Structures are given as structure tokens and as C-alpha cells.
Amino acid sequence: MMSQLFPNVIWSDMVVAMIETFYMTLLALLGTFIFGIMLGLLLYLTSPGGVWQNKIINLIVATIVNVFRAIPFVILILLLFPFTDFLIGTLRGPNAALPALIIGSAPFYARLVEIGLREVDKGVIEAAKSMGAKTSTIIFKVLLKESTPALVSGLTVTAIALIGYTAVAGIIGAGGLGDYAYYYGFQRRSYDVVFMCTILIVIIVFIFQFIGDALTNKLDKR
Amino acid sequence: MITIKQLSKVFQTNSTEIQAVNALDLSIDKGEIFGVIGYSGAGKSTFVRLINRLEEPTSGQVTIDNQEITSLSKKDLRLSRQEIGMIFQHFNLLWSRTVRENIMFPLEIAGLSKQERLKRADELIGLVGLAGREDAYPSQLSGGQKQRVGIARALANNPKVLLCDEATSALDPETTDSILSLLVDINEKLGLTIILITHEMHVIQKICHRVAVMEDGSVVEKGNVMDVFSHPQQPVTKKFVEQVMGKPDDELADESILNQIDQGKLLRLHFVGETASQTTISQVAKKFDVDLNILHGNVKQTQSGAYGTLFVQITGDDKEIGEAISFITSTSVQVEVK
């Protein structure tokens, strides 16, 4: 029945494309998490009233974050071609998509991290200070720990945006379901292939959303 | 034990300067419960934050146990903060940690081993009466229980001083009482010095030994709780005393009570301090052939005994009444015949 509904779909190719999409999403998510937390912390800590209050650094970081968030992702990929070529040594395949994916989504996640950190009760930070906590203790054991549910739900939102980005990256040859839908589906007028890719991407999105929600609920002790 | 000299804090806003604490002098003895009372905006919360430098003083000195807090480096300040416990109005617990883990947090900061932390946390859980709740999260606790966790956490590193910033202001009256008796308990058991900030006079009345009244960043009146209660000098102090004692009895009671008296005499008994005990009344009744009728009264218990007044109608033989009155005069109860 499946071969009647989807005559042009080659299932083994689909599996490969799906694995590529997962691969790009997960690795990019890891990079986004690391850079996003760093940038978000920097934004929060250097803001007025923060532990490292510093107008100039705050302005620089905020500007970088805003500029990269302002660039449409398709253009960002093109803009980063020389950088990607230098870093990865090729412009094709899932690995070549990673720099653009991370640079595209880390600033977005950084803002979500900043919002999550702002939600941490100032009184708790004051209490930690009154116990003689070092700044590093406050960052790791109070700020990041207390905002974990917000950081995880922010990461879920970012992951779903990232899945969209991987599809865009596919158009210029990054591999994955977007790539497959464009070259093997759209260009050959095999719309059943496009449709199957869509279904699989939606399933992947649902998986990420489900895991993210479950994790957030489990971590939230408020 | 704690000496505060000319302590000042000025907050600089864009256009104006706000003098939150103004050249404050205070000395607090070891082992006492010292209350600081004032209306909101009087600068009392800023004052308590200057003691452990959560706010940096603009000028002045704070010395605790011969260590000048105000001249410490950041690193030394962190170490000495471990010896100054603090509890807060809104408890400020880490909600991602259980009761036990919250209490272990200051011990982690102090660098104790996991074993020592667990042992100490269990002692403290017993001390503040939270046994059985050690694995609960703060969101599962009532306000009073949260403050108990706050107290246990503040005591974890065996501090010399406990700072209480409006520690009972977010609690209902009954819970307030239980937290206050816990504080007295700790004060007596551990000999801990407690500095307590509040805007509620009954908190001062119930547990403090001495009190300072703050207004506009300055201490306008200070002394033993009993003295301040019986002879408030400043208008703001009088208002606070009224919070607990009601309007002065003289105005309220004299006229109307005098009208009710058709025989005998009206006595106004004034109880002040430790030896004042209400057995005086029963002693008079036993020793002399008189009848006593309590008409109106207001007596409060403080850390140093009872304080208040009673209006008593005394009837009987004039001679017996005269002897009874001179007997009361010989006790520490002050008597006034109306």
C-alpha cells in the first residue's frame, strides 16, 4: 500500500536523510547550548546591577547577538561560506552546515538564557552572597541550577527552530530531509517524496517537543 | 560584641541623593536579642545589609568580635560572612533543592566533606523541628516551615551572629509566634547574638532584650525593651508602643471606670519588670479582709517580665484598704489611688 501511495520514495534513502537531519540538529544543538549559555550569562552578568556590571562589554555582546539574529538564515549560510570552507574544508554535507546552524541559533538561545536567568529570584542570589558564596558558586549552583527548567524549555524551542534551519541548509547541499525533499522531490516533480519528507520532519519536531516538555516538567520543582 | 560607628549609606540616583542610613552608632552585646524597629523607609533593612556588607557602607565602621568587617578584602569578607547567618522575609530558599540540600548549601560553600554536610544537616533539621520533611522541596512547605529551613541554613556554619530581616513579616500571627519561640530557643541554647529587624512591635515585645527605634535613617531611641515600653520618649516610639498596648489607659479608662464605682476605691496598678507578678492580687485578697474586682487591664509578657496596667476596685473596711495599699506599695508594683 505504501508503495502505491508513495511510488517514488526510496526508503533506504529516506532513512539516511533522516539520520543526517538528526545528526545536524543534535550537534548544532550542542554547540548552540554551549555558546548560548556563555553569551546569555555574559549578557546577564554584565547588565546593570549584575555581578560583572559593565556597560561596554554588555553593549558589544548585545550588538553581536542582535546583528546575528537580524540576518536571515539563508543569507547567513551564504555569508559564512568562506568561514565554513576554512573551518570544515568543504561546503557540502551535514558537517558543513554546522557553523552556520550554530552561529544562526546561538544568539537566539542566548536571549532565552538571559530571560531565564532574569527569572531567578534576586533574593536567592542575595542569600547566597550572605553565606559567603564566590561568584563561580553563584553562577553554577544558583543561577544555572535555579533556571534549569527555563534553560531546557528554551533549548526545546531552539531545537525546533534548528530543525527548520537544517531544512533550509539542505537546499544548498547540506544533506538531510530538506535536501532530499528539494533535489529528489521538488526538482523531479515527485511530490510524494516532498510529502513524505514533511511527515518525517513533523515527527522529528514532535519527538523533540515531547522530550523537552517531559524534561522541563521533571526539573521544575516550583 | 558588635560595634557600629558612624555608619552611613547614601544611595545615588540620577538626580538626588538618598540618605538611607545616617551616622548610626550602636553597640550590641554578646548573646542578646537586639531589635531594630521602624516604619518602611526608615532604613532598617539597609542597616542590616550594611552589617554583612550586602550593601557597601558609604562611611563608618562595623566591628564584630574585634574584626573590622568594613575594612576586609573581598576574600576575607566571604570567609567572615560564613560566621554571620542571615534570614529573610521571603525565605530565599533554592527551590531546586530539597530541605536537606538547602541546608547543606552553606556547608558546600564552606568546603565541608559530603559526610560532614549530611551529618550537620540532620542535626539542624532536628533543631528547627523539620524531621520527616528533609526530602521535601520548598514549594511543598508552608511559610513557617520555609522559614525554619531558612533558620537552619543560617545556623549551618555555627555563626556568631544571626541577622533577621523582617523574618516574620510574611507569616500569619500563629506561625510568627512559633518562629519567634524558635529564635528564643536558639538564642538560649547556643548563646547566639541575634539582630532582628521588624516593623511589628509585638515581635520586639515578645523576644527582644533591647531595642532601637529607627526613623529617617537614624536611631531616635534605644534601650531595654521594658524601659522603652514604659517610658517611650519619641512620638514614633509612642505609636509603636500603642500598637501593642492600645491607647494609654489614662485617657480611655479613668472617666468611664470612675463612674461605675459606687463604693470602695479605684486602684491603678502598674506592672513593670521581672518581679511584677500577678500573684500580688491574690496575696492582697488572702492577707486583708477586702474584696477585689478587676475592671480593666492590659498586661503583656516581655523577655524581662510582665508589663502593663490593671484597674482594680477595692472594697471593704477603710483601714483594711489602707493596709492593703501600703502592702502593694511595698512590692515592685506601682499603685495609684484614683
Coordinates of C-alpha atoms in Angstrom, one line a residue:
Chain A
M1 CA 0.0 0.0 0.0
M2 CA 2.8 2.4 0.9
S3 CA 4.5 1.9 -2.5
Q4 CA 1.2 2.8 -4.1
L5 CA 0.8 6.0 -2.1
F6 CA 4.5 6.9 -2.3
P7 CA 5.7 5.4 -5.6
N8 CA 8.9 7.5 -5.9
V9 CA 10.0 7.2 -2.3
I10 CA 13.2 5.1 -1.8
W11 CA 13.0 4.1 1.9
S12 CA 16.7 3.5 2.4
D13 CA 17.5 7.0 1.2
M14 CA 14.8 8.4 3.5
V15 CA 16.5 6.7 6.5
V16 CA 19.8 8.2 5.5
A17 CA 18.3 11.7 5.1
M18 CA 16.5 11.4 8.5
I19 CA 19.8 10.3 10.2
E20 CA 21.5 13.3 8.6
T21 CA 18.8 15.7 9.9
F22 CA 19.1 14.2 13.4
Y23 CA 22.9 14.4 13.2
M24 CA 22.9 18.1 12.2
T25 CA 20.2 19.0 14.7
L26 CA 21.9 17.3 17.7
L27 CA 25.4 18.5 17.0
A28 CA 24.2 22.1 16.3
L29 CA 22.1 22.0 19.4
L30 CA 25.1 21.0 21.5
G31 CA 27.1 23.9 20.0
T32 CA 24.2 26.3 20.4
F33 CA 23.8 25.2 24.1
I34 CA 27.4 25.9 24.9
F35 CA 27.7 29.2 23.1
G36 CA 24.2 30.3 24.0
I37 CA 24.8 29.7 27.8
M38 CA 28.1 31.6 27.6
L39 CA 26.6 34.6 25.7
G40 CA 23.4 34.6 27.8
L41 CA 25.4 34.5 31.1
L42 CA 27.6 37.3 29.7
L43 CA 24.5 39.4 28.8
Y44 CA 23.0 38.8 32.2
L45 CA 26.1 39.3 34.4
T46 CA 27.3 42.5 32.6
S47 CA 23.8 44.1 32.6
P48 CA 23.2 47.0 35.1
G49 CA 23.0 45.6 38.6
G50 CA 24.7 42.4 37.6
V51 CA 27.7 40.8 39.2
W52 CA 30.1 41.9 36.5
Q53 CA 28.2 45.1 35.6
N54 CA 30.0 46.6 32.6
K55 CA 28.3 48.8 30.1
I56 CA 30.8 48.4 27.2
I57 CA 31.0 44.6 27.3
N58 CA 27.2 44.4 27.6
L59 CA 26.8 46.7 24.6
I60 CA 29.3 44.7 22.5
V61 CA 27.7 41.3 23.3
A62 CA 24.2 42.7 22.8
T63 CA 25.1 44.1 19.5
I64 CA 26.7 40.9 18.2
V65 CA 23.6 38.9 19.4
N66 CA 21.2 41.4 17.7
V67 CA 23.1 41.5 14.4
F68 CA 23.3 37.8 14.0
R69 CA 19.6 37.4 14.9
A70 CA 18.7 40.0 12.3
I71 CA 20.4 38.2 9.4
P72 CA 18.0 35.8 7.6
F73 CA 19.3 32.3 7.9
V74 CA 19.6 31.7 4.1
I75 CA 21.8 34.7 3.8
L76 CA 23.8 33.8 6.8
I77 CA 24.8 30.5 5.2
L78 CA 26.0 32.3 2.1
L79 CA 27.8 34.9 4.1
L80 CA 29.6 32.2 6.1
F81 CA 30.8 30.2 3.0
P82 CA 34.4 31.3 3.3
F83 CA 34.5 30.7 7.0
T84 CA 32.9 27.3 6.6
D85 CA 35.3 26.4 3.9
F86 CA 38.2 27.4 6.1
L87 CA 36.9 25.5 9.2
I88 CA 35.5 22.3 7.7
G89 CA 37.3 22.2 4.4
T90 CA 34.2 21.6 2.3
L91 CA 30.9 23.3 1.6
R92 CA 28.8 20.2 1.2
G93 CA 27.4 17.6 3.6
P94 CA 26.0 17.8 7.2
N95 CA 29.3 19.0 8.8
A96 CA 29.5 22.0 6.5
A97 CA 26.1 23.1 7.8
L98 CA 27.1 23.1 11.4
P99 CA 28.9 26.5 11.7
A100 CA 26.0 28.4 10.1
L101 CA 23.5 26.4 12.2
I102 CA 25.3 27.2 15.5
I103 CA 26.0 30.8 14.6
G104 CA 22.4 31.3 13.5
S105 CA 20.8 29.8 16.6
A106 CA 23.2 30.5 19.5
P107 CA 22.3 34.3 19.6
F108 CA 18.6 33.3 19.7
Y109 CA 19.2 30.9 22.5
A110 CA 21.4 33.4 24.3
R111 CA 18.4 35.7 24.6
L112 CA 16.3 32.9 26.0
V113 CA 19.0 32.1 28.5
E114 CA 19.2 35.7 29.6
I115 CA 15.4 35.8 30.1
G116 CA 15.6 32.5 32.1
L117 CA 18.4 34.0 34.3
R118 CA 16.4 37.1 35.0
E119 CA 13.6 35.0 36.4
V120 CA 15.9 33.8 39.2
D121 CA 14.9 35.5 42.4
K122 CA 17.3 38.3 43.4
G123 CA 16.7 37.4 47.0
V124 CA 18.2 33.9 46.5
I125 CA 21.3 35.4 45.0
E126 CA 21.5 37.8 48.0
A127 CA 21.1 34.8 50.3
A128 CA 24.0 33.0 48.6
K129 CA 26.1 36.1 48.9
S130 CA 25.3 36.4 52.6
M131 CA 26.6 32.8 53.0
G132 CA 29.9 33.9 51.5
A133 CA 29.5 32.3 48.1
K134 CA 32.0 33.0 45.4
T135 CA 30.8 34.4 42.0
S136 CA 31.5 31.0 40.4
T137 CA 29.4 29.3 43.0
I138 CA 26.6 31.8 42.4
I139 CA 26.8 31.2 38.6
F140 CA 26.8 27.4 38.7
K141 CA 24.9 26.4 41.8
V142 CA 22.4 29.2 42.0
L143 CA 21.8 30.9 38.6
L144 CA 22.2 28.0 36.2
K145 CA 20.7 25.5 38.7
E146 CA 17.7 27.5 39.6
S147 CA 16.9 28.4 35.9
T148 CA 17.4 24.9 34.6
P149 CA 13.7 24.4 33.6
A150 CA 13.7 27.7 31.7
L151 CA 17.0 26.8 30.0
V152 CA 15.6 23.4 28.9
S153 CA 12.4 24.7 27.6
G154 CA 14.3 27.5 25.8
L155 CA 16.5 24.8 24.3
T156 CA 13.4 22.9 23.1
V157 CA 12.2 26.0 21.3
T158 CA 15.6 26.5 19.8
A159 CA 15.9 22.8 18.7
I160 CA 12.7 23.1 16.7
A161 CA 13.9 26.3 15.1
L162 CA 17.1 24.4 14.3
I163 CA 15.3 21.6 12.6
G164 CA 13.8 24.3 10.3
Y165 CA 17.3 25.7 9.7
T166 CA 18.7 22.2 8.7
A167 CA 16.0 22.0 6.0
V168 CA 17.0 25.4 4.7
A169 CA 20.6 24.4 4.8
G170 CA 19.6 21.3 2.8
I171 CA 18.6 23.5 -0.2
I172 CA 22.3 24.4 -0.7
G173 CA 23.5 20.8 -0.3
A174 CA 23.9 20.1 3.4
G175 CA 22.0 16.8 3.2
G176 CA 19.2 15.7 5.4
L177 CA 15.4 15.7 4.8
G178 CA 15.3 19.3 3.4
D179 CA 18.0 18.5 0.8
Y180 CA 16.2 15.3 -0.1
A181 CA 12.8 17.0 -0.5
Y182 CA 14.3 19.6 -2.8
Y183 CA 16.5 17.6 -5.1
Y184 CA 14.7 14.2 -5.2
G185 CA 11.2 15.5 -4.6
F186 CA 10.6 19.0 -5.9
Q187 CA 13.1 19.0 -8.8
R188 CA 11.9 15.7 -10.2
R189 CA 8.2 16.7 -9.6
S190 CA 7.9 13.8 -7.2
Y191 CA 5.6 15.4 -4.8
D192 CA 5.0 12.2 -2.8
V193 CA 8.7 12.5 -1.8
V194 CA 8.2 16.1 -0.6
F195 CA 5.2 15.0 1.3
M196 CA 7.0 12.1 3.0
C197 CA 9.9 14.3 4.0
T198 CA 7.4 16.7 5.5
I199 CA 5.8 14.0 7.6
L200 CA 9.2 12.8 8.9
I201 CA 10.2 16.3 9.8
V202 CA 7.0 16.9 11.7
I203 CA 7.6 13.6 13.5
I204 CA 11.1 14.7 14.5
V205 CA 9.8 18.1 15.7
F206 CA 7.2 16.3 17.8
I207 CA 9.9 14.0 19.3
F208 CA 12.0 17.0 20.4
Q209 CA 9.0 18.8 21.8
F210 CA 7.9 15.8 23.7
I211 CA 11.3 15.1 25.2
G212 CA 11.7 18.8 26.0
D213 CA 8.4 19.2 27.8
A214 CA 8.8 16.0 29.8
L215 CA 12.3 17.1 30.9
T216 CA 11.1 20.6 31.8
N217 CA 8.2 19.2 33.9
K218 CA 10.5 16.8 35.7
L219 CA 13.0 19.5 36.5
D220 CA 10.5 22.1 37.6
K221 CA 10.1 21.8 41.4
R222 CA 8.4 25.2 41.9
Chain B
M1 CA 30.5 42.3 70.7
I2 CA 29.2 44.2 67.7
T3 CA 30.2 47.8 67.5
I4 CA 28.8 50.2 64.8
K5 CA 30.4 53.6 64.5
Q6 CA 29.1 56.5 62.4
L7 CA 27.7 54.1 59.8
S8 CA 26.2 55.8 56.8
K9 CA 24.8 54.8 53.5
V10 CA 23.9 57.2 50.7
F11 CA 22.1 55.9 47.6
Q12 CA 22.9 57.9 44.5
T13 CA 20.1 58.2 41.9
N14 CA 20.2 60.2 38.7
S15 CA 19.1 63.4 40.3
T16 CA 19.0 63.0 44.0
E17 CA 20.9 61.5 47.0
I18 CA 19.0 59.4 49.4
Q19 CA 20.5 59.2 52.9
A20 CA 19.2 55.7 53.9
V21 CA 21.3 55.3 57.0
N22 CA 22.7 58.4 58.7
A23 CA 25.7 58.3 61.1
L24 CA 24.4 55.4 63.1
D25 CA 26.1 54.4 66.4
L26 CA 25.2 51.2 68.1
S27 CA 26.7 48.5 70.3
I28 CA 25.3 45.1 70.7
D29 CA 26.3 42.7 73.4
K30 CA 27.1 39.0 73.1
G31 CA 24.2 36.7 73.4
E32 CA 21.4 39.3 73.3
I33 CA 18.4 39.6 71.0
F34 CA 18.6 43.1 69.7
G35 CA 15.6 44.5 67.9
V36 CA 15.5 47.3 65.4
I37 CA 12.1 48.7 64.7
G38 CA 10.9 51.3 62.2
Y39 CA 8.4 52.0 59.6
S40 CA 9.1 51.1 56.0
G41 CA 11.6 53.5 54.6
A42 CA 13.3 54.1 57.9
G43 CA 16.4 52.5 56.7
K44 CA 16.4 49.4 58.9
S45 CA 16.7 46.9 56.0
T46 CA 19.6 48.8 54.6
F47 CA 21.1 49.0 58.0
V48 CA 21.1 45.2 58.5
R49 CA 22.6 44.7 55.0
L50 CA 25.4 47.1 55.9
I51 CA 26.4 44.8 58.8
N52 CA 27.5 41.9 56.4
R53 CA 28.1 44.4 53.5
L54 CA 25.4 43.1 51.2
E55 CA 25.3 46.9 50.8
E56 CA 28.6 48.7 50.9
P57 CA 28.6 51.4 53.5
T58 CA 29.4 54.9 52.3
S59 CA 31.3 55.6 55.5
G60 CA 31.6 54.3 59.0
Q61 CA 32.7 51.1 60.8
V62 CA 31.2 47.8 61.7
T63 CA 33.2 45.6 64.1
I64 CA 32.2 42.1 65.0
D65 CA 34.3 40.3 67.7
N66 CA 37.2 42.6 67.2
Q67 CA 37.2 42.0 63.4
E68 CA 36.5 45.2 61.4
I69 CA 34.1 44.0 58.7
T70 CA 34.2 47.3 56.9
S71 CA 37.9 47.0 56.1
L72 CA 38.0 43.4 55.0
S73 CA 39.1 42.4 51.4
K74 CA 36.5 40.7 49.2
K75 CA 38.0 37.3 50.0
D76 CA 38.2 37.8 53.8
L77 CA 34.7 39.2 53.7
R78 CA 33.4 36.0 52.1
L79 CA 35.0 34.0 54.9
S80 CA 33.6 36.2 57.7
R81 CA 30.2 36.1 56.1
Q82 CA 30.2 32.4 56.9
E83 CA 30.1 33.4 60.5
I84 CA 27.2 35.8 60.0
G85 CA 23.9 34.0 59.4
M86 CA 21.0 35.8 57.8
I87 CA 17.3 35.0 57.4
F88 CA 14.9 36.9 55.1
Q89 CA 11.3 38.0 54.9
H90 CA 10.7 35.9 51.8
F91 CA 12.9 33.0 53.0
N92 CA 15.0 33.0 49.7
L93 CA 15.4 29.2 49.5
L94 CA 16.7 27.5 46.4
W95 CA 13.6 25.9 45.1
S96 CA 15.5 23.3 43.0
R97 CA 16.9 21.8 46.2
T98 CA 15.3 19.8 48.9
V99 CA 15.1 20.9 52.5
R100 CA 18.3 18.9 53.3
E101 CA 20.1 20.2 50.2
N102 CA 19.2 23.8 51.0
I103 CA 20.7 23.4 54.5
M104 CA 23.8 21.8 53.0
F105 CA 24.4 24.7 50.6
P106 CA 26.3 27.0 53.1
L107 CA 28.3 23.9 54.1
E108 CA 29.3 23.3 50.5
I109 CA 30.4 26.9 50.3
A110 CA 32.4 26.4 53.5
G111 CA 34.0 23.4 51.8
L112 CA 32.9 20.6 54.2
S113 CA 33.0 17.0 53.0
K114 CA 29.8 15.3 51.9
Q115 CA 29.7 13.2 55.1
E116 CA 30.1 16.1 57.4
R117 CA 27.5 18.1 55.5
L118 CA 24.9 15.3 55.8
K119 CA 25.6 14.9 59.5
R120 CA 25.4 18.6 60.2
A121 CA 22.2 19.0 58.1
D122 CA 20.5 16.2 60.1
E123 CA 21.4 17.9 63.4
L124 CA 19.9 21.2 62.1
I125 CA 16.8 19.6 60.8
G126 CA 16.2 18.2 64.3
L127 CA 17.0 21.6 65.9
V128 CA 14.4 23.5 63.9
G129 CA 11.8 20.8 64.1
L130 CA 11.6 19.6 60.5
A131 CA 12.3 15.9 61.0
G132 CA 10.5 13.9 58.4
R133 CA 10.4 16.7 55.8
E134 CA 14.1 16.6 54.8
D135 CA 13.4 15.4 51.3
A136 CA 10.5 17.9 50.6
Y137 CA 11.0 20.7 48.1
P138 CA 10.4 24.3 49.4
S139 CA 7.2 24.5 47.2
Q140 CA 5.8 21.7 49.3
L141 CA 6.3 23.6 52.6
S142 CA 4.2 26.1 54.5
G143 CA 5.6 29.6 55.2
G144 CA 6.6 28.7 58.7
Q145 CA 8.4 25.6 57.6
K146 CA 10.2 27.5 54.9
Q147 CA 11.4 30.0 57.5
R148 CA 12.6 27.0 59.6
V149 CA 14.7 25.9 56.7
G150 CA 16.0 29.5 56.4
I151 CA 17.0 29.4 60.1
A152 CA 18.6 26.0 59.8
R153 CA 20.5 27.2 56.8
A154 CA 21.6 30.4 58.5
L155 CA 22.9 28.4 61.5
A156 CA 24.7 25.7 59.5
N157 CA 28.2 27.2 59.8
N158 CA 27.8 28.0 63.6
P159 CA 27.6 31.7 63.1
K160 CA 28.4 34.3 65.8
V161 CA 25.6 36.5 64.8
L162 CA 22.2 35.9 63.2
L163 CA 20.7 38.8 61.2
C164 CA 16.9 38.6 60.8
D165 CA 15.5 40.9 58.1
E166 CA 11.7 41.0 58.7
A167 CA 11.9 37.3 59.3
T168 CA 8.3 37.0 60.4
S169 CA 6.6 39.7 58.3
A170 CA 5.3 37.3 55.7
L171 CA 3.9 34.9 58.2
D172 CA 0.5 34.7 60.0
P173 CA 0.3 35.5 63.7
E174 CA 0.4 31.9 64.9
T175 CA 3.3 30.9 62.8
T176 CA 5.1 34.2 63.8
D177 CA 4.8 33.1 67.4
S178 CA 6.3 29.7 66.7
I179 CA 9.2 31.1 64.7
L180 CA 9.8 33.7 67.5
S181 CA 10.0 31.0 70.1
L182 CA 12.4 29.0 67.9
L183 CA 14.6 32.1 67.8
V184 CA 14.5 32.5 71.6
D185 CA 15.3 28.8 71.9
I186 CA 18.3 29.1 69.7
N187 CA 19.4 32.2 71.5
E188 CA 19.3 30.4 74.8
K189 CA 20.7 27.1 73.6
L190 CA 23.5 28.4 71.5
G191 CA 24.1 31.8 73.1
L192 CA 23.8 33.3 69.7
T193 CA 23.6 37.0 69.2
I194 CA 20.5 38.0 67.2
I195 CA 19.8 41.2 65.4
L196 CA 16.2 41.4 64.4
I197 CA 14.7 44.0 62.1
T198 CA 10.9 44.4 62.1
H199 CA 8.0 46.8 61.9
E200 CA 5.9 44.9 64.4
M201 CA 6.2 46.0 68.0
H202 CA 4.8 42.7 69.3
V203 CA 7.8 40.9 67.9
I204 CA 10.1 43.3 69.9
Q205 CA 7.9 42.8 73.0
K206 CA 7.9 39.1 72.8
I207 CA 11.6 38.3 72.3
C208 CA 14.0 41.2 72.3
H209 CA 16.1 42.3 75.2
R210 CA 17.0 45.7 73.8
V211 CA 15.5 47.7 71.1
A212 CA 16.5 50.6 68.8
V213 CA 13.8 52.7 67.1
M214 CA 14.8 54.0 63.7
E215 CA 13.4 56.9 61.8
D216 CA 14.8 58.6 58.6
G217 CA 18.0 56.6 58.8
S218 CA 18.8 57.4 62.4
V219 CA 18.3 55.7 65.8
V220 CA 15.9 58.1 67.6
E221 CA 15.6 56.0 70.8
K222 CA 17.2 52.9 72.2
G223 CA 17.2 51.0 75.5
N224 CA 15.9 48.0 77.3
V225 CA 12.6 46.8 75.9
M226 CA 10.9 47.4 79.3
D227 CA 12.2 50.9 79.6
V228 CA 11.2 51.8 76.1
F229 CA 7.7 50.3 76.7
S230 CA 7.1 52.1 80.0
H231 CA 8.6 55.4 79.1
P232 CA 8.6 56.0 75.3
Q233 CA 10.1 59.4 74.6
Q234 CA 9.7 60.0 70.8
P235 CA 6.4 60.2 69.1
V236 CA 7.3 57.4 66.7
T237 CA 8.1 55.1 69.7
K238 CA 4.8 56.0 71.4
K239 CA 3.0 55.0 68.3
F240 CA 4.8 51.6 68.2
V241 CA 4.0 51.0 71.9
E242 CA 0.3 51.8 71.2
Q243 CA 0.4 49.0 68.5
V244 CA 0.8 46.5 71.3
M245 CA -0.7 48.2 74.4
G246 CA -3.6 50.2 72.8
K247 CA -4.2 53.8 73.6
P248 CA -2.8 54.9 77.0
D249 CA -5.2 53.7 79.7
D250 CA -5.4 57.0 81.5
E251 CA -7.4 58.7 78.7
L252 CA -9.5 55.7 77.9
A253 CA -10.4 54.3 81.2
D254 CA -10.4 56.8 84.0
E255 CA -13.6 58.7 83.4
S256 CA -15.8 55.8 82.5
I257 CA -14.5 53.5 85.2
L258 CA -14.7 56.1 87.9
N259 CA -18.4 56.5 87.1
Q260 CA -19.0 52.8 87.7
I261 CA -17.5 52.9 91.2
D262 CA -20.2 53.4 93.9
Q263 CA -18.2 52.0 96.8
G264 CA -14.6 51.4 97.8
K265 CA -11.7 52.8 95.9
L266 CA -10.2 52.5 92.4
L267 CA -6.6 51.5 92.2
R268 CA -4.4 51.7 89.2
L269 CA -1.7 49.0 89.4
H270 CA 1.3 49.4 87.2
F271 CA 3.4 46.3 86.5
V272 CA 6.9 46.8 85.3
G273 CA 9.7 44.3 85.1
E274 CA 10.7 40.9 86.4
T275 CA 9.4 41.0 89.9
A276 CA 6.0 42.2 88.8
S277 CA 3.7 39.2 89.1
Q278 CA 0.0 39.0 89.2
T279 CA 0.1 37.0 92.4
T280 CA 0.1 40.4 94.1
I281 CA -3.7 40.4 93.6
S282 CA -4.3 37.1 95.3
Q283 CA -1.8 37.9 98.1
V284 CA -3.8 41.0 98.9
A285 CA -7.0 39.1 98.9
K286 CA -5.6 36.5 101.3
K287 CA -3.9 38.8 103.7
F288 CA -6.5 41.5 104.0
D289 CA -10.2 41.5 104.5
V290 CA -11.0 43.2 101.3
D291 CA -12.8 42.4 98.0
L292 CA -11.0 43.0 94.7
N293 CA -12.8 43.5 91.4
I294 CA -10.7 43.7 88.3
L295 CA -12.3 46.3 86.0
H296 CA -9.9 46.8 83.1
G297 CA -6.4 45.8 82.3
N298 CA -3.7 45.2 79.8
V299 CA -0.7 43.2 80.7
K300 CA 1.9 41.9 78.2
Q301 CA 4.7 39.5 78.7
T302 CA 8.2 40.6 77.5
Q303 CA 11.6 38.9 77.7
S304 CA 12.2 40.7 81.1
G305 CA 8.9 40.1 82.8
A306 CA 5.4 41.5 82.6
Y307 CA 4.4 45.0 81.7
G308 CA 1.1 46.8 81.8
T309 CA -1.7 48.2 84.0
L310 CA -4.7 46.8 85.9
F311 CA -7.6 48.9 87.2
V312 CA -8.9 47.3 90.3
Q313 CA -11.9 48.2 92.5
I314 CA -11.2 47.5 96.2
T315 CA -14.0 47.4 98.7
G316 CA -14.1 46.8 102.5
D317 CA -13.1 48.5 105.7
D318 CA -11.2 51.7 105.2
K319 CA -8.4 50.6 107.5
E320 CA -8.0 47.3 105.7
I321 CA -7.9 49.1 102.3
G322 CA -5.2 51.4 103.7
E323 CA -3.1 48.5 104.8
A324 CA -3.7 46.7 101.5
I325 CA -2.5 49.7 99.6
S326 CA 0.7 50.1 101.6
F327 CA 1.3 46.3 101.1
I328 CA 1.1 46.7 97.4
T329 CA 3.4 49.8 97.5
S330 CA 6.0 47.6 99.3
T331 CA 6.1 45.3 96.3
S332 CA 7.5 46.4 92.9
V333 CA 4.0 47.1 91.6
Q334 CA 3.4 50.8 91.4
V335 CA 0.0 51.8 92.7
E336 CA -2.1 54.9 92.2
V337 CA -5.3 55.6 94.1
K338 CA -7.9 57.4 92.0

